[in-house]
Tab-separated table of C-alpha atoms in Angstrom:
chain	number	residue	atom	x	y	z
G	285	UNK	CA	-1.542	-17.552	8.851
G	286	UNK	CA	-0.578	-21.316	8.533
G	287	UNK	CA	0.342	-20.588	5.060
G	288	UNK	CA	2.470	-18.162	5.595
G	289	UNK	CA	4.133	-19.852	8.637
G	290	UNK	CA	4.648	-22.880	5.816
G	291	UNK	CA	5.885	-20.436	3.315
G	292	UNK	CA	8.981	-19.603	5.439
G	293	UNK	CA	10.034	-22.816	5.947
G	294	UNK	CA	10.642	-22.612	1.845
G	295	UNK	CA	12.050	-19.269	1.346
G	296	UNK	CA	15.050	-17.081	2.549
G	297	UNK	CA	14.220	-13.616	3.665
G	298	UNK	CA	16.794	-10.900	2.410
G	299	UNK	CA	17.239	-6.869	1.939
G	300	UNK	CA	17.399	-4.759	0.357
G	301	UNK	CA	13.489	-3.953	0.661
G	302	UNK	CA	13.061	-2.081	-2.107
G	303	UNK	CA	9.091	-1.171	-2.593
G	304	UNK	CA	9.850	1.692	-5.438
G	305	UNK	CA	10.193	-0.742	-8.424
G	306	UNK	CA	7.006	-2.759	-7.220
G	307	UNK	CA	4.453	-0.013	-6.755
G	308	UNK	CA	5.759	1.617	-10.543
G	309	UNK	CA	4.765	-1.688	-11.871
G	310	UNK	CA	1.244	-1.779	-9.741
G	311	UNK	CA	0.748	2.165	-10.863
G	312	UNK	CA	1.641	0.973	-14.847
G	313	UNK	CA	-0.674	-1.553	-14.634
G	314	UNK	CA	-3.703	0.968	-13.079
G	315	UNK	CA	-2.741	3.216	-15.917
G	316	UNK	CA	-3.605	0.984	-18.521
G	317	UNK	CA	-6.910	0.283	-16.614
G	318	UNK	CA	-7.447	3.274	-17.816
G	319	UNK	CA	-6.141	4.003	-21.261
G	320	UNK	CA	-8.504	0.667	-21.996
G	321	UNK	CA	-11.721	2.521	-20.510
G	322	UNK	CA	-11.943	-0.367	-18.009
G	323	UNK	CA	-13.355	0.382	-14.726
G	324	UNK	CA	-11.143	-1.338	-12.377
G	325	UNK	CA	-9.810	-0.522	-9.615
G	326	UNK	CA	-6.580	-2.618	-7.740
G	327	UNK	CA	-5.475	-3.495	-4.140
G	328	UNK	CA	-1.683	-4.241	-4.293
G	329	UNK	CA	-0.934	-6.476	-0.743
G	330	UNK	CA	3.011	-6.358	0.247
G	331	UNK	CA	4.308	-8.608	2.934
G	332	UNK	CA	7.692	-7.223	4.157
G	333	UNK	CA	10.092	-8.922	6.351
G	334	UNK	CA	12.294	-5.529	6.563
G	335	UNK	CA	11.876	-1.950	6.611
G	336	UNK	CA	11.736	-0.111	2.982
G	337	UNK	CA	15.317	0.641	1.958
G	338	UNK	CA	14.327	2.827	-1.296
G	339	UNK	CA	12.376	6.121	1.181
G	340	UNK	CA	12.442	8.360	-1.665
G	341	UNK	CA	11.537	6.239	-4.217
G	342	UNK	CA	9.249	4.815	-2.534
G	343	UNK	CA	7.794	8.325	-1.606
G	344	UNK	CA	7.328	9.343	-5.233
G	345	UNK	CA	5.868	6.251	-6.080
G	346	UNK	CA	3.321	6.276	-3.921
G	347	UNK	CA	2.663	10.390	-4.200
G	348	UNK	CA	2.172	9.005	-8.376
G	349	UNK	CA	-0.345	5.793	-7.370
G	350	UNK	CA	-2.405	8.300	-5.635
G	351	UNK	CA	-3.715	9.651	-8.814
G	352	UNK	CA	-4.443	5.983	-10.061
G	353	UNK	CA	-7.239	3.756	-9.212
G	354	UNK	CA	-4.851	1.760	-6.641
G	355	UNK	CA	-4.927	1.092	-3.077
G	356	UNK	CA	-1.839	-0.243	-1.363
G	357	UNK	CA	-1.903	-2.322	1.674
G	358	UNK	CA	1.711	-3.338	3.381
G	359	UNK	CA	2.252	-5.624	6.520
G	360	UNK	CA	5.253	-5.966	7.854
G	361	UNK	CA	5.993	-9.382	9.125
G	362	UNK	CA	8.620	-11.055	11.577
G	363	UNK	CA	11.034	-8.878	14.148
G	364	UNK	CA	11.893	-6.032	12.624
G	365	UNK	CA	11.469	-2.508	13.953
G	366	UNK	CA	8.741	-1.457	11.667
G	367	UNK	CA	8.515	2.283	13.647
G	368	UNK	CA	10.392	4.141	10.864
G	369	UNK	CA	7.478	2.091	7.977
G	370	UNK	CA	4.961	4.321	9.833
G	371	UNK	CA	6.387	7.324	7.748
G	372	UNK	CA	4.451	5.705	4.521
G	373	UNK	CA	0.816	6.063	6.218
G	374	UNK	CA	-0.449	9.310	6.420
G	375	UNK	CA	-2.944	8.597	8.990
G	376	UNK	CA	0.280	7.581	11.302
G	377	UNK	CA	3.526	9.509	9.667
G	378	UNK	CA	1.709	12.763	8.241
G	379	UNK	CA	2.035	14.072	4.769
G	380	UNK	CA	3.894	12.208	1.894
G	381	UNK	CA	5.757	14.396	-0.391
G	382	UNK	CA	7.542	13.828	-3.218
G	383	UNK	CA	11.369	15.020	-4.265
G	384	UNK	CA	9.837	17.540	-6.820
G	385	UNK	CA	7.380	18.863	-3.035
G	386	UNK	CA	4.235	17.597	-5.319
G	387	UNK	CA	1.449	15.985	-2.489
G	388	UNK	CA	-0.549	12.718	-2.802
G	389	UNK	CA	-3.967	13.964	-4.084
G	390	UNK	CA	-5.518	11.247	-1.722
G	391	UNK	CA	-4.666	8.366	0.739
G	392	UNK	CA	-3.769	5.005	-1.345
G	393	UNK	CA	-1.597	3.728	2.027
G	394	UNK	CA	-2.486	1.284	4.713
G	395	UNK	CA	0.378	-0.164	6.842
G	396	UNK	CA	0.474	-2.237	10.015
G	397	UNK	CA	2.733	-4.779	11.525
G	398	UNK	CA	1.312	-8.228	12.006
G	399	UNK	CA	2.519	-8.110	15.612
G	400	UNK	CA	0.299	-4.938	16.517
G	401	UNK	CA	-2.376	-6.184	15.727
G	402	UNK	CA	-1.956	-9.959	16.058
G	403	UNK	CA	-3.882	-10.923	19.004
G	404	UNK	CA	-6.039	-7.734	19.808
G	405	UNK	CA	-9.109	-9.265	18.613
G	406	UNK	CA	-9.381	-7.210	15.238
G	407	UNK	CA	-8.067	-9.669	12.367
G	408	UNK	CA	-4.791	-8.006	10.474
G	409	UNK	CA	-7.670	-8.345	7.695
G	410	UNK	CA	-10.153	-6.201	9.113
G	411	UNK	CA	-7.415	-3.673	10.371
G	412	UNK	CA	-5.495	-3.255	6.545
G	413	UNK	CA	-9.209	-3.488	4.626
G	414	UNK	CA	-11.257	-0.725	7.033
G	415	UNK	CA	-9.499	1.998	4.890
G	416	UNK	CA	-10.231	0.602	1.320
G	417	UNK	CA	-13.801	1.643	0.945
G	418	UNK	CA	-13.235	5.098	1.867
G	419	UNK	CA	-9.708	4.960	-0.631
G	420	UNK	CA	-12.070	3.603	-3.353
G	421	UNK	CA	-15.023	6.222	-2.949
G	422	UNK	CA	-12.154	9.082	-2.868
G	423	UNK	CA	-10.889	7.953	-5.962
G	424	UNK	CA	-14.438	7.652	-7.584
G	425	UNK	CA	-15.736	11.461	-6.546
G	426	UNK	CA	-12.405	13.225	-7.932
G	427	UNK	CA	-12.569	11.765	-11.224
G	428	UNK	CA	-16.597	11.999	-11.344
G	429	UNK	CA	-17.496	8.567	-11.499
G	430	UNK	CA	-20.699	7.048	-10.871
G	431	UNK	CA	-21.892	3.755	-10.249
G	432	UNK	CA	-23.521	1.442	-13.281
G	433	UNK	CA	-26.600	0.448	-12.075
């Protein structure tokens, strides 16, 4: 938290906040994971200031990451209003779906507010990682992989 409160001194928050672009790039770069035969699998973290600007975009994007091995974590951070963010979780907005009505094939999304969760004795940590494991194992049963050993 101190290096984040140290950050701000240095930088200038500003809109738009656009998270399409961002989670293309994160998606791309789980796709090659794969064209490479690599078994990886990627946690993007966003820190947002401001409520996403790009809601379509956005939407497909993360509808596309869902068939990737990709989980995305977002907290929103400072004063904003973060009720309408809540759309991007399913376990809080309901179902994503894309502007062609295709479905995520799984959950990739955890979002929370620092401020809802600052000071209720969970750590922001342990609130955006609980989801993870069970994002990870998802991912791992619908494309039938197992575990090296």
């Amino acid at each position: 938290m101190s290096a984040y409160i140290s950050a701000l001194r240095n930088v200038s928050l500003a809109g738009p906040t656009l998270f399409g672009p961002l989670l293309s790039t994160a998606t791309a770069i789980a796709s090659q994971s794969l064209t490479s035969n690599q078994q990886k699998y990627f946690i993007l973290l966003i820190v947002t200031d401001g409520v996403v600007t790009d809601f379509q975009e956005t939407i497909d994007a993360i509808i596309k990451a869902s068939d990737f091995p990709l989980s995305i974590i977002v907290v929103g951070v400072g004063g904003a209003d973060f009720k309408e963010m809540e759309f991007l979780d399913p376990n809080k907005g309901g179902r994503l779906e894309s502007s062609t009505g295709r479905v995520a094939s799984r959950d990739v999304i955890q979002f929370a507010p620092m401020k809802d969760v600052h000071g209720t004795g969970i750590s922001i940590v342990q609130s955006l990682l609980a989801e993870v494991p069970g994002q990870f194992m998802t991912y791992m049963r619908t494309r039938e992989i197992q575990a090296i050993s």
